[in-house]
Short mmCIF file of C-alpha atoms in Angstrom, two decimals:
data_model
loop_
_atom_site.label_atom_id
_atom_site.label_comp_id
_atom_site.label_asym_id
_atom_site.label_seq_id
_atom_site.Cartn_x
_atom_site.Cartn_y
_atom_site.Cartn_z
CA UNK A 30 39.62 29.70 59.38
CA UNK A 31 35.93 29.89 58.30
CA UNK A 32 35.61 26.04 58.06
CA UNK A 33 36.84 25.25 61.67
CA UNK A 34 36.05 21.44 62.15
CA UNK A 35 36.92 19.38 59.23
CA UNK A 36 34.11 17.09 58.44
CA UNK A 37 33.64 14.63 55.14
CA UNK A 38 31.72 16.18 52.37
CA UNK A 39 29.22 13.88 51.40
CA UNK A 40 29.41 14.82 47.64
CA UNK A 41 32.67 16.53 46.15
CA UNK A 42 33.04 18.55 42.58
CA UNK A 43 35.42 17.61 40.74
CA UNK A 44 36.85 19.66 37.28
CA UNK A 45 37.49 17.53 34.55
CA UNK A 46 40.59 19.42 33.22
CA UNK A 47 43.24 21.73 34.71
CA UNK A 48 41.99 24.76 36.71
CA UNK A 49 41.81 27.33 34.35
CA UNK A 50 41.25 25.05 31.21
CA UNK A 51 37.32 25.07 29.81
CA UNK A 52 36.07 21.40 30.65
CA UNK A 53 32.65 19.80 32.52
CA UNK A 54 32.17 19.61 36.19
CA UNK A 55 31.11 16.44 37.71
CA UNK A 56 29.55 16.12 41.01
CA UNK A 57 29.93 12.66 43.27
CA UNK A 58 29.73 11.57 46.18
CA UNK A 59 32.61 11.67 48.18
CA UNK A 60 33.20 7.71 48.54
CA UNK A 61 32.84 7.20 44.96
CA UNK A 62 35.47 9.80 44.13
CA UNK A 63 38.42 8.19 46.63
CA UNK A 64 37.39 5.10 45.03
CA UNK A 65 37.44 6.46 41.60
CA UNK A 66 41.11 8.61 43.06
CA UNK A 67 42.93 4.65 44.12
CA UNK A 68 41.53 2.48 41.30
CA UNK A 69 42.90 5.18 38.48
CA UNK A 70 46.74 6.06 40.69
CA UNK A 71 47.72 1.98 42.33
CA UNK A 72 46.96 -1.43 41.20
CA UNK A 73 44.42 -3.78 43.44
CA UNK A 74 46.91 -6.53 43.38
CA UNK A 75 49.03 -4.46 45.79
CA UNK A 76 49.54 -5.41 49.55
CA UNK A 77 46.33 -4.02 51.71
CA UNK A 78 48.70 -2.20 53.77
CA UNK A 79 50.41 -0.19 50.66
CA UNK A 80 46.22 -0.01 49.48
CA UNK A 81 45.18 1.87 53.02
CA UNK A 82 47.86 4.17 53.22
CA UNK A 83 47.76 5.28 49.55
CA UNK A 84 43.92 5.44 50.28
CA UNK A 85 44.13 7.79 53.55
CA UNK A 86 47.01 10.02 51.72
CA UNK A 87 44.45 10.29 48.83
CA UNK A 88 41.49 11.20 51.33
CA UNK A 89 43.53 13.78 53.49
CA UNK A 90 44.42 15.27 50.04
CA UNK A 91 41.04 15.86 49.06
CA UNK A 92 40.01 17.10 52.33
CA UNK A 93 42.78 19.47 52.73
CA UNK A 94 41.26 21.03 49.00
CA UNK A 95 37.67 21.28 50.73
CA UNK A 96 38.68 22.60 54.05
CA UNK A 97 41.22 25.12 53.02
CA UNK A 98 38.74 25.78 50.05
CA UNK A 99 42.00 25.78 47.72
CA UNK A 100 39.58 26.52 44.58
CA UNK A 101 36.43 28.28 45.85
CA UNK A 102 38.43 30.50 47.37
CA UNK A 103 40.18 31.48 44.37
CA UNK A 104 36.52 31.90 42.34
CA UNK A 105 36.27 28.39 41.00
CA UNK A 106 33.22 26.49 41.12
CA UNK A 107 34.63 23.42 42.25
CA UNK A 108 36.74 21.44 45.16
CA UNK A 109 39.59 19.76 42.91
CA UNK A 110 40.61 18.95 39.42
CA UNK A 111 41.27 15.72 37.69
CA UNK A 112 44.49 17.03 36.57
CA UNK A 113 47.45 14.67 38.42
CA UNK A 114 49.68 18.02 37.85
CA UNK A 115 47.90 20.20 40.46
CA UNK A 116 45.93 17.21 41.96
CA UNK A 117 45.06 13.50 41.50
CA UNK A 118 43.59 11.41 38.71
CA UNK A 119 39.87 10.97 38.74
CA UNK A 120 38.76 9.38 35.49
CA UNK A 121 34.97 9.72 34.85
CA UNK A 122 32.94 6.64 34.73
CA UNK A 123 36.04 4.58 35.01
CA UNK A 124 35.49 0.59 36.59
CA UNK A 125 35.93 0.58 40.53
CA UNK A 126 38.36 -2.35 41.84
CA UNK A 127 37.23 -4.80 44.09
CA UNK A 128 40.34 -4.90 46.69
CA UNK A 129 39.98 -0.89 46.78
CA UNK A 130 36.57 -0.71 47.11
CA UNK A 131 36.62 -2.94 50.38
CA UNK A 132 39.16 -1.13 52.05
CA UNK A 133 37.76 2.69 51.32
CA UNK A 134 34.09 1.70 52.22
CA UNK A 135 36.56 1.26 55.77
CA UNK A 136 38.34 3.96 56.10
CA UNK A 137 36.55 7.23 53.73
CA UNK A 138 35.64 8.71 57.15
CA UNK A 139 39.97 8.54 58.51
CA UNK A 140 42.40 10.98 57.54
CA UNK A 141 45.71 11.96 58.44
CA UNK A 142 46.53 15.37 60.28
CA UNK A 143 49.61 16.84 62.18
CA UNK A 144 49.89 16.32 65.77
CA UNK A 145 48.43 19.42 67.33
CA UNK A 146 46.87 20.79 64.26
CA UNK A 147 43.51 20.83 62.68
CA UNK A 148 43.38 20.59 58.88
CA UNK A 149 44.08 17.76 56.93
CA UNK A 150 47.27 17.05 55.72
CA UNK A 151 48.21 17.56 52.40
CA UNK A 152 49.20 14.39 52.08
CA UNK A 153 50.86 14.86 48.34
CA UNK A 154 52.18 11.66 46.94
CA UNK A 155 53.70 10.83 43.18
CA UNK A 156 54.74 7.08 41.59
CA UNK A 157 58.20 7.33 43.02
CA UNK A 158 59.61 5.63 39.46
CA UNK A 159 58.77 8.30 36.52
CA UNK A 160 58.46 11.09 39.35
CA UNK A 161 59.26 12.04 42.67
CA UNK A 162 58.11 14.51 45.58
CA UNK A 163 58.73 15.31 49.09
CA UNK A 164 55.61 12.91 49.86
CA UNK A 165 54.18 9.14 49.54
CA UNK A 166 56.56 7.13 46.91
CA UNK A 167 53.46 4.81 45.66
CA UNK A 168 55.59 1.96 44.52
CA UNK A 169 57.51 2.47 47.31
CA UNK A 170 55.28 2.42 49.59
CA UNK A 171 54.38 -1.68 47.96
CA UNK A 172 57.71 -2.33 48.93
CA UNK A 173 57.33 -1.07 52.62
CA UNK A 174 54.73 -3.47 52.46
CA UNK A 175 56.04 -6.73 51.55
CA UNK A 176 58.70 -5.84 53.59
CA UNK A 177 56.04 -6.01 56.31
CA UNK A 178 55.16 -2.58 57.31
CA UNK A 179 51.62 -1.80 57.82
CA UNK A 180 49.77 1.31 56.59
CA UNK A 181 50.62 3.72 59.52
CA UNK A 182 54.52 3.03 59.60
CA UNK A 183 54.23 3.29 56.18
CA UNK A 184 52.65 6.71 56.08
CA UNK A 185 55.48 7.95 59.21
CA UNK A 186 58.79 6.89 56.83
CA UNK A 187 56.94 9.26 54.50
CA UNK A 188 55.62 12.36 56.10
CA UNK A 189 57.50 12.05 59.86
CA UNK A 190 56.33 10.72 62.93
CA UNK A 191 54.48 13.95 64.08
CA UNK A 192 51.07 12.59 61.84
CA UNK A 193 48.48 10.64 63.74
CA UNK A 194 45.12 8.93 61.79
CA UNK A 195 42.15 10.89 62.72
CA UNK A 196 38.80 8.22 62.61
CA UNK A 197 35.11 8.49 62.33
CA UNK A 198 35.06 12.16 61.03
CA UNK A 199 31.67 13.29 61.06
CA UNK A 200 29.41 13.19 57.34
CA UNK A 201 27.72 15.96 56.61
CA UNK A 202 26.63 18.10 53.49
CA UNK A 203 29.31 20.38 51.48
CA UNK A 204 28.74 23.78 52.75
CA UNK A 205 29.46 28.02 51.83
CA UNK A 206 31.51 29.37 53.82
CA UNK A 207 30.44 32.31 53.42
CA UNK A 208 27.93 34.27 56.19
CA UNK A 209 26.45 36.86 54.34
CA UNK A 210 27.66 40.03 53.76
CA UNK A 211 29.22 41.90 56.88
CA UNK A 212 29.69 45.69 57.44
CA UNK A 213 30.24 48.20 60.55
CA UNK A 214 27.70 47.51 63.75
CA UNK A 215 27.47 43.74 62.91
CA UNK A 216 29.02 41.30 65.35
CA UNK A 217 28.77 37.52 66.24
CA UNK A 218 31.36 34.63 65.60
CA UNK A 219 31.80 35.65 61.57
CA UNK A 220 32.97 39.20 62.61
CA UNK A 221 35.30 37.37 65.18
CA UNK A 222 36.70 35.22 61.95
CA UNK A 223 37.04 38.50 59.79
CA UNK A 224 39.07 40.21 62.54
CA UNK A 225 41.06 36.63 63.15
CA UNK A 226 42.21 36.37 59.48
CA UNK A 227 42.92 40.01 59.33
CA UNK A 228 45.26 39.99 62.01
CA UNK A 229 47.00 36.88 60.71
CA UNK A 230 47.41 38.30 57.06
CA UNK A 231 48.33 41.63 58.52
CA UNK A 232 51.91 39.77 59.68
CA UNK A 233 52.49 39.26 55.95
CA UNK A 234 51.14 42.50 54.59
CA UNK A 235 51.61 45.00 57.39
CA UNK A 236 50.23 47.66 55.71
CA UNK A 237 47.12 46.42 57.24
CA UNK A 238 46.07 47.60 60.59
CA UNK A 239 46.25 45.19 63.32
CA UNK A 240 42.53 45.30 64.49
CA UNK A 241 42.22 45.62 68.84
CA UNK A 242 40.33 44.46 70.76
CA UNK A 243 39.20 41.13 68.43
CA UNK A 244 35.73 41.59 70.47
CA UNK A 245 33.61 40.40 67.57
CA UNK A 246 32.08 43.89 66.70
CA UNK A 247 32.62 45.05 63.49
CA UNK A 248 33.65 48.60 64.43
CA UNK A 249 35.45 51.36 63.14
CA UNK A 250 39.31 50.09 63.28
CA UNK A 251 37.85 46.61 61.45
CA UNK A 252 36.01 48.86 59.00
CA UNK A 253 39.98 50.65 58.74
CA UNK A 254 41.59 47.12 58.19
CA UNK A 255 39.03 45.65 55.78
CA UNK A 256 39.42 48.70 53.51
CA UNK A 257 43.15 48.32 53.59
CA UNK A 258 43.05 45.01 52.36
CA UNK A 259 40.65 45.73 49.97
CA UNK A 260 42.90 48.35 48.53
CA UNK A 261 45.66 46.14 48.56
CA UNK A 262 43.97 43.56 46.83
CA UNK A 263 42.36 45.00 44.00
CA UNK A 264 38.87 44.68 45.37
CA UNK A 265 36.03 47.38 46.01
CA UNK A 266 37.23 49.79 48.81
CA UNK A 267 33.74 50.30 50.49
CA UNK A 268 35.08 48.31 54.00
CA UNK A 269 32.44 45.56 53.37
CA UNK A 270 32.89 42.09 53.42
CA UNK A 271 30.83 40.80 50.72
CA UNK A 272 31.43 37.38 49.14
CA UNK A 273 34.43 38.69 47.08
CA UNK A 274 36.31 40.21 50.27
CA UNK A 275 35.48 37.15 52.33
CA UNK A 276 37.03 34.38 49.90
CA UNK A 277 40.11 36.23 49.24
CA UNK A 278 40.64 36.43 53.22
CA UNK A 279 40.48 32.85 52.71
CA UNK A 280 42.47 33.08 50.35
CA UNK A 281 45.56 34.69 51.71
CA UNK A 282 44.51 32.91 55.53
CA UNK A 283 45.92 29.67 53.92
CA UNK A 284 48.66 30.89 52.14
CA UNK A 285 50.46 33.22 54.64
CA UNK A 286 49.69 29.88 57.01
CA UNK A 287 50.82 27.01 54.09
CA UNK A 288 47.55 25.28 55.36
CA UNK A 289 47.60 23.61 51.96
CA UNK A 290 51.30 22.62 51.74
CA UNK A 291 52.77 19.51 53.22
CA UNK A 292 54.74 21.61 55.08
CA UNK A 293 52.18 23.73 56.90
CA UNK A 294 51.96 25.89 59.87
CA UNK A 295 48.87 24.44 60.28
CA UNK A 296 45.92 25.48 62.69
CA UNK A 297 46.86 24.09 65.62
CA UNK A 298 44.88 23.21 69.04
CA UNK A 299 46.29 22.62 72.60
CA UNK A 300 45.86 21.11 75.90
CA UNK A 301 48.41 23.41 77.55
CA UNK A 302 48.88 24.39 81.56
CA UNK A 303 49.91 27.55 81.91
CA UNK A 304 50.47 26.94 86.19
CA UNK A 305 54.11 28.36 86.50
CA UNK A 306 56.54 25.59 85.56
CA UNK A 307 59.34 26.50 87.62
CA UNK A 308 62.17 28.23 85.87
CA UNK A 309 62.17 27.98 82.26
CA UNK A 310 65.18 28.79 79.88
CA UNK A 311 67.23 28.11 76.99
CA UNK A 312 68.24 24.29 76.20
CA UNK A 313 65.53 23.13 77.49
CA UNK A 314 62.73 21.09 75.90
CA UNK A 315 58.64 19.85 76.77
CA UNK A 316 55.36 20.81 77.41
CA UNK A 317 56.24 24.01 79.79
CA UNK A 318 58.54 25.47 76.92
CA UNK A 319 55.36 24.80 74.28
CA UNK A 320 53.26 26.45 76.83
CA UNK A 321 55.50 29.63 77.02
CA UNK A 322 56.10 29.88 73.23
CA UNK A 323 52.26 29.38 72.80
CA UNK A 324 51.32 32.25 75.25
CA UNK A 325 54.61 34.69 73.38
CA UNK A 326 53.34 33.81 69.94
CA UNK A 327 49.84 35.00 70.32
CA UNK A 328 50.96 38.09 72.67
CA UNK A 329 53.23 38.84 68.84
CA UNK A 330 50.58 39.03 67.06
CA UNK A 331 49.52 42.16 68.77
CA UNK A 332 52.41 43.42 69.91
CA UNK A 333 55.60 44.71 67.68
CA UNK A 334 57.78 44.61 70.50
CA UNK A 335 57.53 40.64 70.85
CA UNK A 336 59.94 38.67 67.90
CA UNK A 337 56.94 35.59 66.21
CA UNK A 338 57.73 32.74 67.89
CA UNK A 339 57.90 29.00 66.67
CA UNK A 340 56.06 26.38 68.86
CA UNK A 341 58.33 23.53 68.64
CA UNK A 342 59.33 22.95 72.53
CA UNK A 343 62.45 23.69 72.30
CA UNK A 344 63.41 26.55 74.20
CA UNK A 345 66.23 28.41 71.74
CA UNK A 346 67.27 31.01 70.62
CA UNK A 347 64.42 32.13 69.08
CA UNK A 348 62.37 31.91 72.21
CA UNK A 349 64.98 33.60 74.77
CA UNK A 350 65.18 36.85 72.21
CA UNK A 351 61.01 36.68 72.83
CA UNK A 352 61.41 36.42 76.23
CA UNK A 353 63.92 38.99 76.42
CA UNK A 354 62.14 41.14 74.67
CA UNK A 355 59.32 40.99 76.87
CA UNK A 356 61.17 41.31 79.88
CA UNK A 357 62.85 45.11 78.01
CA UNK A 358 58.61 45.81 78.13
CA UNK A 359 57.52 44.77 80.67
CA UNK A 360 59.94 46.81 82.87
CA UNK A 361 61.92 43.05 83.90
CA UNK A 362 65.76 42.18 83.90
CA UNK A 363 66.01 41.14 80.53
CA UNK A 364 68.05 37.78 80.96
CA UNK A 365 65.69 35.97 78.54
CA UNK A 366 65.03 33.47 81.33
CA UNK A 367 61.49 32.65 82.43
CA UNK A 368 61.12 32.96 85.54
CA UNK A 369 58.41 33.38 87.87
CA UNK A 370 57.76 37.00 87.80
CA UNK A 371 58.13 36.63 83.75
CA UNK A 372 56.36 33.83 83.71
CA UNK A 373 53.33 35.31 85.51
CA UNK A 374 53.72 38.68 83.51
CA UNK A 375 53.56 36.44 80.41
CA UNK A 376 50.53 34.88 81.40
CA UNK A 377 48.83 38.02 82.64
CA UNK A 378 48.82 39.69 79.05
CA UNK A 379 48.10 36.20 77.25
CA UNK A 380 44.90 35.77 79.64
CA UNK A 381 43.43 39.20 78.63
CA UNK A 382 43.75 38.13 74.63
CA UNK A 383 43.25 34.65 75.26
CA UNK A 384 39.65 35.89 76.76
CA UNK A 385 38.48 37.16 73.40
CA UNK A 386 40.55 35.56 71.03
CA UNK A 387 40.87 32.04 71.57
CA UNK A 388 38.28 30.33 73.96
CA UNK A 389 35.96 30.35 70.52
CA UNK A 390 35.42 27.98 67.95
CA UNK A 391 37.85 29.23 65.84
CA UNK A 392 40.63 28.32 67.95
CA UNK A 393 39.46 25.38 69.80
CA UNK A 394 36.82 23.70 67.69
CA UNK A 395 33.36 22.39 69.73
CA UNK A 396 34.86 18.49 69.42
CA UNK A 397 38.29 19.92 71.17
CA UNK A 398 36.20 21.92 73.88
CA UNK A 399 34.50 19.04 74.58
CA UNK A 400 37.90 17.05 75.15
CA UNK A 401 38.86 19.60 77.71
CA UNK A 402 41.86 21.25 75.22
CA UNK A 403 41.74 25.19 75.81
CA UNK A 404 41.00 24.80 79.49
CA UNK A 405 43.20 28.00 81.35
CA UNK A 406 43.84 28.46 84.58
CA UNK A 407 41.97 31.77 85.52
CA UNK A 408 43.89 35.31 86.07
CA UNK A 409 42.70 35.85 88.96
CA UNK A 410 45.43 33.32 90.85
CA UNK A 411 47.78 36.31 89.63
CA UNK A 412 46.93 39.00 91.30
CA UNK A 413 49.01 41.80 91.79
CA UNK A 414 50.56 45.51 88.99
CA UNK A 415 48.89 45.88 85.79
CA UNK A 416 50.51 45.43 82.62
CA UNK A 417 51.13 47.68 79.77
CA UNK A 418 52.36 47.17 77.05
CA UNK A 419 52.87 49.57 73.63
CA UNK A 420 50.34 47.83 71.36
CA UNK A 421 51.50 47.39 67.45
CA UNK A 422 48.13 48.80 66.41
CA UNK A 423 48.66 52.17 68.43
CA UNK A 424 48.72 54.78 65.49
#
């Protein structure tokens, strides 16, 4: 994702009308607009609690729009609409309440994310009376409240326990995604994004090439894979990622990913040890199962011969048909069981991608590397036969 760590914008454009309808653009600053957002969808007489969490769903909305760049993406020159159909009411010069004001001039800088996962939720909400949604009931989230539950439990009954409240997000200036225009012999952390998306669209359209090794040099077999797209897409097949190539990567990033659904795959960062486990197999559940089903779904993203792979914890199914077919491979009893050879075959292969694939920014962003998530123990405590396996880009 171009926009790794999300970060509060502080202005936001917003259209005044529905995406594609002719209507004025009006620029604020992001407080203004939340406050703008809560005094025009609940009333200020409402419990604080039911204020705050209607507040931080309305914030991580918003957010979610600018990180995922939901409109820029698509050629629009703005962040959201006004239009409570595709987004949420912002009326234009409109009075500001009191009760609202006080509590976002708290909390504009808090919103609410996934466990595990980087973008903002999108926390999508409706008035629970005249309309309803698979998100925040607004009146019913009043009642939560004077039945005594405070804004967090109140957000949980709505979107599940697996959200936490993400505070003091850093302030900074909107900002282009965009690099500049990239093209065969460039290379640097943009190239590394280019090949990233590419590779994740590439599961949805696999007409596209899988691009190997992700080394952040813009060579021939990325050249191969942006031109496919390109022809796929409708856009100029010259296997040069100008401005029009780059946004609709974006584009199709967040939609083969639902990073702008409630429901979202989501970006996700860990704090995973990969030291062998013990033996590992199906029924059972934790942190050594994530770890496994991490390490499998990243080796299936280059390799055909490994089933994708949910990362849940919960050793099924699913993960023992990965395993297994691993094991068929790798050259291994294929009993779907991870054991410690498996185990330490599994690891080997992860390592070598996990060298120049994830231990960037992309992956773990600079505020998770500083937390210590992404931290591997090193190959070299696995010595011992190489391992080979038939890559899915081999053509």
């Amino acid at each position: 994702m171009p926009v790794v760590v999300p970060y509060i914008p502080t202005s936001i454009t917003v259209h005044l009308g529905a995406p594609r309808q002719s209507a004025p653009n009006v620029t604020v600053s992001f407080q203004d607009y939340i406050k703008n957002v809560a005094s025009s969808e609940i009333y200020p007489t409402w419990e604080p609690a039911a204020i705050r969490a209607n507040v931080l769903a309305q914030i991580s909305f918003a957010l979610n729009r600018v990180y995922t760049q939901f409109y820029r993406s698509q050629g629009y020159d703005f962040d959201i609409t006004n239009t409570t159909a595709y987004d949420q009411k912002f009326i234009r010069d409109r009075n500001i309440f009191e009760s609202v004001s006080v509590i976002v001039d708290d909390i504009f800088d808090n919103y609410i994310r996934r466990i595990g996962f980087v973008e903002p939720l999108s926390a999508k909400f409706c008035n629970g009376t005249t309309t309803t949604c698979a998100g925040l009931s607004q009146w019913g989230s009043q009642e939560l409240a004077q039945r005594g539950y405070d804004s967090i439990r109140i957000l949980k009954n709505y979107y599940g326990d697996n959200i936490e409240i993400v505070t003091d997000a850093p302030l900074q200036d909107p900002r282009d995604s965009f690099p500049g225009v990239l093209r065969r012999g460039d290379y640097g952390p943009n190239v590394l994004v280019v090949q990233v998306m590419l590779n994740r669209i590439s599961q949805d359209y696999p007409a596209i090439p899988k691009i190997w090794p992700t080394a952040a040099v813009f060579d021939a077999n990325t050249e191969t894979a942006v031109r496919k797209f390109q022809q796929i897409f409708n856009l100029t097949v010259d296997g040069i990622v100008g401005k029009a190539t780059w946004y609709k990567m974006v584009f199709l990033y967040n939609a083969v990913n639902d990073l702008s659904e409630l429901v979202s795959e989501g970006q996700r960062f860990y704090r995973v040890n990969f030291q062998y486990p013990g033996v590992v197999s199906q029924g059972q559940r934790g942190e050594a199962v994530s770890a496994l089903q991490y390490m499998l779904s990243l080796i299936g993203e280059f390799y055909d011969v490994v089933p994708p792979v949910q990362v849940d914890g919960v050793y099924g199914p699913g993960t023992t048909a990965a395993v297994s077919a691993f094991q068929r491979a790798a050259g291994l009893p294929a009993d779907g069981v991870a054991g410690e050879q498996t185990w330490i075959m599994i690891y080997r292969v992860f390592a070598g991608l996990e060298n120049e694939y994830l231990r960037n920014q992309l992956r773990f962003p600079l505020e998770a590397q500083e937390a210590g998530y992404g931290q591997t123990t090193r190959i070299e405590q696995y010595p011992g036969q190489e391992l080979t396996l038939g890559r899915s880009d081999a053509r």
